[in-house]
Coordinates of C-alpha atoms in Angstrom, one line a residue:
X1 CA 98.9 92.6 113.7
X2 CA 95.8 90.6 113.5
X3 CA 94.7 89.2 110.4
X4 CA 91.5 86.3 109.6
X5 CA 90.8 85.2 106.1
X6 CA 87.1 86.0 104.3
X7 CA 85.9 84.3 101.3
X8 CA 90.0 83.5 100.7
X9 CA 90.5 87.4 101.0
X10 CA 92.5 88.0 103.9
X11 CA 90.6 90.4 106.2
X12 CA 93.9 92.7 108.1
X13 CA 93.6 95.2 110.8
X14 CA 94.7 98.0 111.2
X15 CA 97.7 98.5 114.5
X16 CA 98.8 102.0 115.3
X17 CA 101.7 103.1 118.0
X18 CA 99.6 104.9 121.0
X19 CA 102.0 107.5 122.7
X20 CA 99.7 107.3 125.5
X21 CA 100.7 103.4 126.2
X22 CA 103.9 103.2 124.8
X23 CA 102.6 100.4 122.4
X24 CA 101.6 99.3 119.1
X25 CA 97.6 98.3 119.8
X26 CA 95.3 97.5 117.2
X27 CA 93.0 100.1 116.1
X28 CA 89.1 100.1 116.9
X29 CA 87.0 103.0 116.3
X30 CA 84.4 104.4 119.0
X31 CA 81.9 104.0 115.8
X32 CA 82.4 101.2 113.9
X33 CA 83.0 102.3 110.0
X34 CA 83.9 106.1 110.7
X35 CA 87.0 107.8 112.3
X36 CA 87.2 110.7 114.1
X37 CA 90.7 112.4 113.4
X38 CA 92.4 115.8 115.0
X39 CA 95.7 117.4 114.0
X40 CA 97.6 119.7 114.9
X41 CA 97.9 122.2 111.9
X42 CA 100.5 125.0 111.6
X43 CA 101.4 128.5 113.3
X44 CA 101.0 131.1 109.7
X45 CA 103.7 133.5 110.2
X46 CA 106.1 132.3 107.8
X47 CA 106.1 129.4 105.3
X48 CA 105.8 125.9 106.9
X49 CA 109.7 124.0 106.4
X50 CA 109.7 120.4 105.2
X51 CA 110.2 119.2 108.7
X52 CA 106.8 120.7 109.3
X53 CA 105.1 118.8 106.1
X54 CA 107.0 115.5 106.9
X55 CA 104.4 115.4 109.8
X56 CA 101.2 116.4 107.5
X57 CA 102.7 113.8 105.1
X58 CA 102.4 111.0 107.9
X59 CA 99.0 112.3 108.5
X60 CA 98.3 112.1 105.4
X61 CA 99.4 108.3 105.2
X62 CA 97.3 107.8 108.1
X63 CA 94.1 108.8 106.5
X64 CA 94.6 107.3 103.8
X65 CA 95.4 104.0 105.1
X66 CA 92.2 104.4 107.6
X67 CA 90.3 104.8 104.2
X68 CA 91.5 102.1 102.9
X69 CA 90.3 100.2 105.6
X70 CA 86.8 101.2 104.6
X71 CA 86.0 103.7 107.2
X72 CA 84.6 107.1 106.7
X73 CA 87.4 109.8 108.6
X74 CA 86.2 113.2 110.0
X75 CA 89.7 114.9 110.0
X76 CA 90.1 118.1 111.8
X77 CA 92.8 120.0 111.5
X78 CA 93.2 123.9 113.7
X79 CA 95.4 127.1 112.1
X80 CA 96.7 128.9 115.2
X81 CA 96.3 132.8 113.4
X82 CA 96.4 133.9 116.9
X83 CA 99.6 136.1 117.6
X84 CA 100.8 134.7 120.9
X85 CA 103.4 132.7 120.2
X86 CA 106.8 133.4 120.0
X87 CA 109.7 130.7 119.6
X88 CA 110.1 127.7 120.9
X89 CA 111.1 128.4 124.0
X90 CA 108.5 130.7 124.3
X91 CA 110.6 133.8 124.8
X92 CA 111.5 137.4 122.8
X93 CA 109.3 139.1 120.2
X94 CA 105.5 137.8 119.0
X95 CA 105.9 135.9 115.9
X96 CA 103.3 137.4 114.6
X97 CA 104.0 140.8 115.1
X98 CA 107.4 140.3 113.9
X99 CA 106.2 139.1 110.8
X100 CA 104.1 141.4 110.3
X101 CA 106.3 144.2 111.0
X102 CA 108.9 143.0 108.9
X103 CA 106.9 142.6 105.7
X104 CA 104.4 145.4 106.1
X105 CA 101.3 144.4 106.7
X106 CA 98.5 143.5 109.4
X107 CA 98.8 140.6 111.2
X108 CA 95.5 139.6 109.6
X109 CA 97.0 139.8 105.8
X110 CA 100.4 137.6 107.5
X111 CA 98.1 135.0 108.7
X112 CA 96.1 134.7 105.3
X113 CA 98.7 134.6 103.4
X114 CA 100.6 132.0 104.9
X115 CA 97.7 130.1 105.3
X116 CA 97.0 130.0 101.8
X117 CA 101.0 129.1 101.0
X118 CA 100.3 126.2 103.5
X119 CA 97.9 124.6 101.7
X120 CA 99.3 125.0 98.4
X121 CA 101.9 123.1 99.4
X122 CA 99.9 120.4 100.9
X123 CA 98.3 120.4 97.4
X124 CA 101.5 119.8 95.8
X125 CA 102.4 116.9 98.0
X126 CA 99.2 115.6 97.8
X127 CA 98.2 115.5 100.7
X128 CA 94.1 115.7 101.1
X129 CA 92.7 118.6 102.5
X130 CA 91.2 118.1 106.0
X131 CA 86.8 117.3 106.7
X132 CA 87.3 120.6 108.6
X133 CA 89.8 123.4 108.9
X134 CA 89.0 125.7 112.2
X135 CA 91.0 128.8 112.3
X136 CA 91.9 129.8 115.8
X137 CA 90.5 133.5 115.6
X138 CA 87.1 132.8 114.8
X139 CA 86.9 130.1 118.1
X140 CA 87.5 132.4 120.6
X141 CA 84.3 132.0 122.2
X142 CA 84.6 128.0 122.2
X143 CA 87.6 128.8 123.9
X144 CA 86.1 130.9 126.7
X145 CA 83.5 128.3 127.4
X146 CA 86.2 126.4 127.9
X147 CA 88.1 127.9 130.4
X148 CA 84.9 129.1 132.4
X149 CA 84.2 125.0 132.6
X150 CA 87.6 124.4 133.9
X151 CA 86.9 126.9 136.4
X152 CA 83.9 125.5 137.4
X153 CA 85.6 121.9 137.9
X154 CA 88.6 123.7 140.1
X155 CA 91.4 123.6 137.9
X156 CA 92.2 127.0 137.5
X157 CA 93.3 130.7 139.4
X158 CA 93.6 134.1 138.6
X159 CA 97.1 135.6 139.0
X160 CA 97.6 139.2 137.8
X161 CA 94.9 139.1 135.6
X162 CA 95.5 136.1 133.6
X163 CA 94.0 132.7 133.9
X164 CA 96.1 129.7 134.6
X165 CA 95.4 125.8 135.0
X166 CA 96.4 124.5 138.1
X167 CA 98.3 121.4 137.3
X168 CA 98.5 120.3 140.4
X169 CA 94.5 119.2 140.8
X170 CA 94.9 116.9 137.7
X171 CA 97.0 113.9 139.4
X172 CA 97.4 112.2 135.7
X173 CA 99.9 115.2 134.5
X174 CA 102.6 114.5 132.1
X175 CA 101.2 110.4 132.2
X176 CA 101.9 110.6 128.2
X177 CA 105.2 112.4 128.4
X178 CA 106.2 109.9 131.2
X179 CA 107.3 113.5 132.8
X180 CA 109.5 113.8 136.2
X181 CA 108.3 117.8 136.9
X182 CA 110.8 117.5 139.7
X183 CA 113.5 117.1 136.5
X184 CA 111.1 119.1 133.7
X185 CA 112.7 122.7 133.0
X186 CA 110.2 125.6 133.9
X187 CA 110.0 127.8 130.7
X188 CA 110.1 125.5 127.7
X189 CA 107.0 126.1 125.4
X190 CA 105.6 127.5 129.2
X191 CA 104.5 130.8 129.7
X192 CA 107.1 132.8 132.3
X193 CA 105.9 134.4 134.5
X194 CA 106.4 135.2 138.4
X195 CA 102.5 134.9 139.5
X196 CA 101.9 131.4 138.8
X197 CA 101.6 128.8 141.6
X198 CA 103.8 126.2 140.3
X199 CA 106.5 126.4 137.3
X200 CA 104.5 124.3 135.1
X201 CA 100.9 126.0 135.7
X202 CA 100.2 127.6 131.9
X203 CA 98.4 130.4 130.5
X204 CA 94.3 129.8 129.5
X205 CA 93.9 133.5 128.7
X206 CA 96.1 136.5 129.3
X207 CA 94.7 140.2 129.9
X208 CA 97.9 141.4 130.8
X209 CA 100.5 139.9 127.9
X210 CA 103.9 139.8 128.2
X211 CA 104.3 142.1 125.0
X212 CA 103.9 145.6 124.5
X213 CA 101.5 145.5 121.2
X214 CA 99.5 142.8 121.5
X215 CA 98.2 142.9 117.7
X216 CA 95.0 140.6 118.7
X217 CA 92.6 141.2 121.8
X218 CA 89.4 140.1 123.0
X219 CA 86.4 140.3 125.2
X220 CA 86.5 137.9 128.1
X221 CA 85.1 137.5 131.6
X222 CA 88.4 138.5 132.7
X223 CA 89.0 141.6 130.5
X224 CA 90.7 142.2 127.0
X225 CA 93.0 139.3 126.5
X226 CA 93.9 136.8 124.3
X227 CA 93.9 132.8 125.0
X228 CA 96.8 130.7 125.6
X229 CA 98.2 128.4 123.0
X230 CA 96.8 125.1 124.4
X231 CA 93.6 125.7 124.8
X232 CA 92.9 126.5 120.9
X233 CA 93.4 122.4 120.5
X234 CA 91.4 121.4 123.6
X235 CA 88.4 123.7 122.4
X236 CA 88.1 122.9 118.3
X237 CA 88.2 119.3 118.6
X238 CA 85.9 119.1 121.3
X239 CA 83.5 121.5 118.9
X240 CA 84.0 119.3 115.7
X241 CA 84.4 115.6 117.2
X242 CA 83.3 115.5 120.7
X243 CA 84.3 115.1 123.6
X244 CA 86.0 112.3 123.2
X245 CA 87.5 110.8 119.9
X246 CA 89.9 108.5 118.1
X247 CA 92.9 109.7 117.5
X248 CA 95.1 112.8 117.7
X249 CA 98.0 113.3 115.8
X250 CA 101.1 115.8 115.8
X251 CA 105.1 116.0 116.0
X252 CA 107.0 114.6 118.8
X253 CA 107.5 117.8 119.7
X254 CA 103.8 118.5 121.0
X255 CA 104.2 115.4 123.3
X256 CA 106.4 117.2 126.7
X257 CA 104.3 120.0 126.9
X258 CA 101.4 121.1 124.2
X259 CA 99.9 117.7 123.9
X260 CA 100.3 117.2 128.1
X261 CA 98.4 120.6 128.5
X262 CA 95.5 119.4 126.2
X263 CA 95.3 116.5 128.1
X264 CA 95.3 118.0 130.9
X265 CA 92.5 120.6 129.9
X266 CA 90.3 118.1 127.8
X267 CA 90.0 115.4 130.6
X268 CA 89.9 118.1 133.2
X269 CA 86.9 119.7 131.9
X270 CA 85.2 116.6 131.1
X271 CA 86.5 113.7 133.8
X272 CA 87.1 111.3 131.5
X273 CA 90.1 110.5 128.9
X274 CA 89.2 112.8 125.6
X275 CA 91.8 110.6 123.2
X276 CA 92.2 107.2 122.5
X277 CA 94.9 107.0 120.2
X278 CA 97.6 109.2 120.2
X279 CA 100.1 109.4 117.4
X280 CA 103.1 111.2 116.7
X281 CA 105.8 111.6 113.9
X282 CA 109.3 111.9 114.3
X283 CA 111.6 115.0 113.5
X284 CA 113.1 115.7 110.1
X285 CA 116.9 116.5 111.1
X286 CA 119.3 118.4 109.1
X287 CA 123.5 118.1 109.4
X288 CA 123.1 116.7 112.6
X289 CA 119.5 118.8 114.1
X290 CA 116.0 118.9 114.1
X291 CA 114.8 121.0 111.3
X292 CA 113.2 124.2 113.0
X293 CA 112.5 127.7 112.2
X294 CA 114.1 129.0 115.3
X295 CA 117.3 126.9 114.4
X296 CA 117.3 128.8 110.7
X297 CA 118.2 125.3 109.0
X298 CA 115.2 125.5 107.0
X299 CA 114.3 124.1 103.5
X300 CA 111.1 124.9 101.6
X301 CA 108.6 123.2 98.9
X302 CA 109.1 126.5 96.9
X303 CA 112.9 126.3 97.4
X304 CA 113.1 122.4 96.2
X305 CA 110.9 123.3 93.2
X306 CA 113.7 126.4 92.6
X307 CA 116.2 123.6 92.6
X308 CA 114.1 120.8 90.0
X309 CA 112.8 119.0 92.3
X310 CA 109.3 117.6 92.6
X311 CA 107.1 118.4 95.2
X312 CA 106.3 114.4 94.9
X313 CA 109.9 113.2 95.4
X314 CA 109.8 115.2 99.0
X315 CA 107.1 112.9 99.1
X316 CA 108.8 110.1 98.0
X317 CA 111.4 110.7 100.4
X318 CA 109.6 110.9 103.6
X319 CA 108.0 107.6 102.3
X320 CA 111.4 105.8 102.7
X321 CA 111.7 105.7 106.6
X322 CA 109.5 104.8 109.0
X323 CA 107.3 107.9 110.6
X324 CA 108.0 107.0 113.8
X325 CA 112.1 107.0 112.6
X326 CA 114.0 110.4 112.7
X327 CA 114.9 111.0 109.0
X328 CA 117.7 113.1 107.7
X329 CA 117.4 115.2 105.2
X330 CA 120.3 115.7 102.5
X331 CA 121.5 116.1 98.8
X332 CA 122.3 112.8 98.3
X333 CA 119.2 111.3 100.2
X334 CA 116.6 114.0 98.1
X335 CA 118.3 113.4 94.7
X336 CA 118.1 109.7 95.1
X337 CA 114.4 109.8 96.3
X338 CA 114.1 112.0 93.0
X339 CA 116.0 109.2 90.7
X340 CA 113.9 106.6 92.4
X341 CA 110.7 107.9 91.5
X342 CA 111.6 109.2 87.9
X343 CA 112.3 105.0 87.2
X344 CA 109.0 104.2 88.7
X345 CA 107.3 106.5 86.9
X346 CA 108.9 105.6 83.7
X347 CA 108.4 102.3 84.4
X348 CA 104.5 102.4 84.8
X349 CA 104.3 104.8 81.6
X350 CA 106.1 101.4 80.3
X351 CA 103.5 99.4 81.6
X352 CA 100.3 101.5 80.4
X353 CA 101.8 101.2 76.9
X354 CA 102.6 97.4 77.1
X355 CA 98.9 96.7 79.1
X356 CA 96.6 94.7 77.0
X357 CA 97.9 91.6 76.4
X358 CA 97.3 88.6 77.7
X359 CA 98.7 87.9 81.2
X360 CA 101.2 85.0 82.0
X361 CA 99.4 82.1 84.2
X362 CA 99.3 82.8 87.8
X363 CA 99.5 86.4 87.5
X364 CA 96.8 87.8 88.7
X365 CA 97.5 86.0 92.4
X366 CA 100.7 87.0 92.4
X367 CA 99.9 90.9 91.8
X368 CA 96.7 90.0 94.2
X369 CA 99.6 88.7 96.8
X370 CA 101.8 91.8 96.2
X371 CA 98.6 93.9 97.3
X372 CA 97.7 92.2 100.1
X373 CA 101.6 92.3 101.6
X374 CA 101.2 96.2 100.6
X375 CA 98.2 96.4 102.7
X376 CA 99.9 94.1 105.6
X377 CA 102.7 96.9 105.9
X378 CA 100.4 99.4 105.8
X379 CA 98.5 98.7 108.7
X380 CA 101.3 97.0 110.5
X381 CA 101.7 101.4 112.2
X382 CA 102.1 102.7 108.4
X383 CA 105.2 100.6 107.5
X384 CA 105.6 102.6 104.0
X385 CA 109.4 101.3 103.8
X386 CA 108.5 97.8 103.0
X387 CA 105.6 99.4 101.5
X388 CA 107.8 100.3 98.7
X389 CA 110.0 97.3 98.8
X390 CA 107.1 95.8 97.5
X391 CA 106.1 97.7 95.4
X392 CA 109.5 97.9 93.9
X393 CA 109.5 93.7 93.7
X394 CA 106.3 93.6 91.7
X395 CA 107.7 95.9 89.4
X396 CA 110.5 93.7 89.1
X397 CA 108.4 90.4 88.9
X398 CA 109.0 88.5 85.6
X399 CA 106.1 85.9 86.1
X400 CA 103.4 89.0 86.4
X401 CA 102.0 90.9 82.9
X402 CA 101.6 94.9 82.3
X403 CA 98.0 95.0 83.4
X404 CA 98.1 93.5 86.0
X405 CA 100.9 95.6 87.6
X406 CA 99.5 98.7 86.2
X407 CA 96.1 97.8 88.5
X408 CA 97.9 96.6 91.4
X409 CA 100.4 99.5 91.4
X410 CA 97.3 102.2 90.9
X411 CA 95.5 100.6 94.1
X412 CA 98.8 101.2 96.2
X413 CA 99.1 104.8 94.8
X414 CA 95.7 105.4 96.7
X415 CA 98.1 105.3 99.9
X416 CA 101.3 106.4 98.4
X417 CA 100.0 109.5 96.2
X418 CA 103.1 109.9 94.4
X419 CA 101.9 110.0 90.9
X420 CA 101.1 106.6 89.7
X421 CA 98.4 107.1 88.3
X422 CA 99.3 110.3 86.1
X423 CA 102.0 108.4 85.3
X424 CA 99.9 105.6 83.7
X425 CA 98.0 107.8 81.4
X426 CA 101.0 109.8 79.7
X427 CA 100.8 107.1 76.9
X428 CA 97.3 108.9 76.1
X429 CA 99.2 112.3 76.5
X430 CA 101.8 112.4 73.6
X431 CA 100.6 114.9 71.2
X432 CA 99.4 113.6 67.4
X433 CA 102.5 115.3 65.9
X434 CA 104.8 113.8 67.9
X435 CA 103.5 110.4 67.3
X436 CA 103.1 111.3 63.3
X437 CA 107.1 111.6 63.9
X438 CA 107.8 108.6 65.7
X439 CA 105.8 106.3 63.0
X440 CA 107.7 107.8 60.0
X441 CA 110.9 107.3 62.1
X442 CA 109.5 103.9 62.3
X443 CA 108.9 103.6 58.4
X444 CA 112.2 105.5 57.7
X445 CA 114.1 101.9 60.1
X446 CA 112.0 99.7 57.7
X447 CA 113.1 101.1 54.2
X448 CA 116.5 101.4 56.3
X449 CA 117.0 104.6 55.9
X450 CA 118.6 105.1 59.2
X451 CA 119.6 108.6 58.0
X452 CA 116.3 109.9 58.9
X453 CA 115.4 107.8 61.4
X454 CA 118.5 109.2 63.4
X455 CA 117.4 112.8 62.2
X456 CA 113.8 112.3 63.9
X457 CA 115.0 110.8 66.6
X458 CA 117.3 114.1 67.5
X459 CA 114.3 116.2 67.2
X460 CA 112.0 114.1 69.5
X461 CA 115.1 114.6 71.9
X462 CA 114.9 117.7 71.5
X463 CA 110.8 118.0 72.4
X464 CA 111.6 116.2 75.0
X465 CA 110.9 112.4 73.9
X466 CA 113.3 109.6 74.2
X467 CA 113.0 106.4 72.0
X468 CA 113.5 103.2 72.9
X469 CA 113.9 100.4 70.1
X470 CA 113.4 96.9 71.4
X471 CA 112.5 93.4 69.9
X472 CA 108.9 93.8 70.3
X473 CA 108.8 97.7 68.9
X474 CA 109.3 101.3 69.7
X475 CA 108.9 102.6 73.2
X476 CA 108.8 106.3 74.0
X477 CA 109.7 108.3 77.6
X478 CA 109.9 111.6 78.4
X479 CA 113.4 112.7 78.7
X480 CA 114.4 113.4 82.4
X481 CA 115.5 117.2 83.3
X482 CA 118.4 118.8 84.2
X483 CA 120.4 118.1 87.3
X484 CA 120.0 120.3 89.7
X485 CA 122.3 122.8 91.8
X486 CA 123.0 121.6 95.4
X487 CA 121.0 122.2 97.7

């Protein structure tokens, strides 16, 4: 990773793992100062499992980080509402229809409704809310357009009624995946079915579907269809960034065949590589697998909350391996992300009550120093593990004062989001009866009357407020909760 010093403030660049090249290149922009940023986004049938949001998380990071290095990001991010899916293998029932079925109600009212869930729970985890948000349904026509360009470039055929890319006129297919297709299995994520040319041809719009009540249809050159599940991607981000951008981002998953096909249809429509950067995030596994809903090992933001957890220590947790590092998720490894952050937190409530002194010599380059390493790790490909080791050692620093930790520690919550800087105001928080109580408890010690100062301590326990009597005065926390049922 690159770094030069300006004005004694070093200057450090940002390096990224490209998926396209195997490597971890340093990251330059097509327009200096600004980003352009598409994401994959989810499939609204049912609510999205944490293995899902540990990708969003990493996206999140991402963005963040980019920001930090002062540029502006246009992040796109699609909602495939289209019914065409069905599991990961593409086979059985429409996962759309099935979920509709099962709960009542349209397809329409399924797709709202988990769309809304989605973002609720990227709102708890704080993760910030994409530039744009394109909803495959109302794209249909961007997606024709499309299609009727790869036509006109050669890459496609008409089988049965449905469209299909032809994968054998684009020679760079499967470069990303580093795919043998003499090896690849027909069938995963690729729509069966006996007409094609080649097993690993896929679907651009189908007017005769392969189930009986398609909920979704429409208009086409080709007849009453509906589009194929790649070409959703290829068609919004060429709308909202161009036809050629910075970087794409989605689960390892999307690399073998999703993320291939866009390529595939992007470059083939225009000639030239759409992409630049291409960045994935590794699974979430669970006893052993990849957290999936068609593997029914799933875990939930509302289910963690049901258990007293934070939607920020989920947060915390995926911040404690490296995105690019499968991370498995457990009791043990959730309830100590969750005792991890409750001692931060308390820690910087410490701090915002202590700030205001005067600082020790040499501390504000040491808290500077602990910022710039922060940084370092940060753009060294989003290193959020040492990240938080250093975080964790200026915390622990004796030879750097309250303010200036406080300030250092708010600036790396910018990239961390887990609660920092709430944390640093609950000093400002505590209501005026409860501090009424806590300076007659202090009055009550002086007259030593410990009588009532043990009496007013119970009830501030009680109200959730735990005292803390050291040398220099009282200190007040809020009592942690409840330990929580396993998961």
């Amino acid at each position: 990773m690159a770094a030069r010093r300006i004005g004694g403030i070093e200057d450090i660049s940002l390096s990224l793992h490209n998926t396209l090249t195997g490597t971890v290149e340093p990251f330059v922009p097509l327009v200096e100062g600004q980003v352009s940023m598409y994401c994959c986004g989810p499939t609204v049938y049912l609510d999205q499992h944490l293995g899902n949001l540990r990708t969003y998380l990493f996206e999140d990071v991402l963005r963040r980080t980019l920001e930090d290095c002062g540029h502006r990001v246009r992040h796109v991010m699609n909602i495939t509402d289209v019914g065409h899916l069905t599991d990961d293998g593409d086979e059985g029932e429409d996962k759309m229809i099935k979920s509709a079925r099962t709960k009542g109600l349209s397809v329409e009212q399924i797709a709202e409704h988990y769309t809304e869930q989605f973002f609720r729970d990227c709102q708890a985890l704080n993760i910030t809310k994409p530039t744009v948000v394109c909803k495959a349904t109302e794209h249909i026509a961007d997606m024709i357009a499309l299609i009727e360009r790869l036509a006109e470039r050669g890459h496609t055929y008409l089988a049965a009624g449905n469209v299909f890319y032809d994968i054998s006129t684009f020679p760079n297919y499967g470069r990303m995946a580093r795919l043998d297709l003499d090896e690849l299995k027909a069938g995963a994520r690729i729509e069966v079915d006996a007409n094609k040319r080649g097993p690993h041809d896929f679907g651009l719009w189908f007017t005769r579907s392969k189930f009986e009540r398609q909920a979704m249809l429409w208009d086409s050159p080709w007849g009453l269809g509906y589009p194929g599940w790649h070409i959703e991607c290829s068609a919004m981000s060429m709308r909202y960034l161009g036809e050629r951008f910075d970087i794409h981002c989605g689960g390892v998953d999307h690399i073998p065949v999703h993320h291939t096909n866009e390529i595939a249809q992007s470059d083939g429509a225009t000639g030239e590589p759409s992409v630049r950067y291409w960045v994935h995030g590794e699974f979430l596994v669970i006893d052993g697998a990849r957290m999936a809903k068609s593997g029914g090992n799933l875990a939930t933001v509302s289910a963690l909350v049901e258990r007293g957890f934070e939607p920020l220590d989920y947060r915390y947790f995926c911040l404690g391996a490296h995105y690019r590092d499968q991370h498995t998720f457990s009791e043990q490894g959730i309830r100590a992300a969750r005792s991890a952050r409750r001692r931060l937190l308390d820690r910087v409530a410490e701090l915002a009550e202590l700030a205001g002194g005067a600082e020790p010599p040499g501390a504000e380059e040491l808290a500077e120093g602990a910022w710039q390493a922060f940084r370092r790790h940060a753009r060294d490909d989003l290193h959020m593990p040492r990240c938080l080791a250093v975080l964790w050692g200026l915390i622990k620093e004796p030879r750097v004062g309250a303010a200036a930790k406080l300030d250092v520690l708010r600036r790396m919550d910018r990239i961390l989001a887990i609660g920092i800087e709430e944390a640093g105001s609950r000093s400002t928080e505590l209501a005026p009866e409860l501090r009424d109580l806590i300076e007659q408890r202090s009055c009550a010690r002086t007259q030593r009357d410990f009588a009532t100062a043990d009496r007013i301590r119970d009830e501030l326990a009680t109200r959730g407020i735990l005292l803390e009597d050291r040398p220099d005065g009282v200190r007040w926390r809020h009592t942690k909760g409840k330990s929580s049922p396993k998961l």
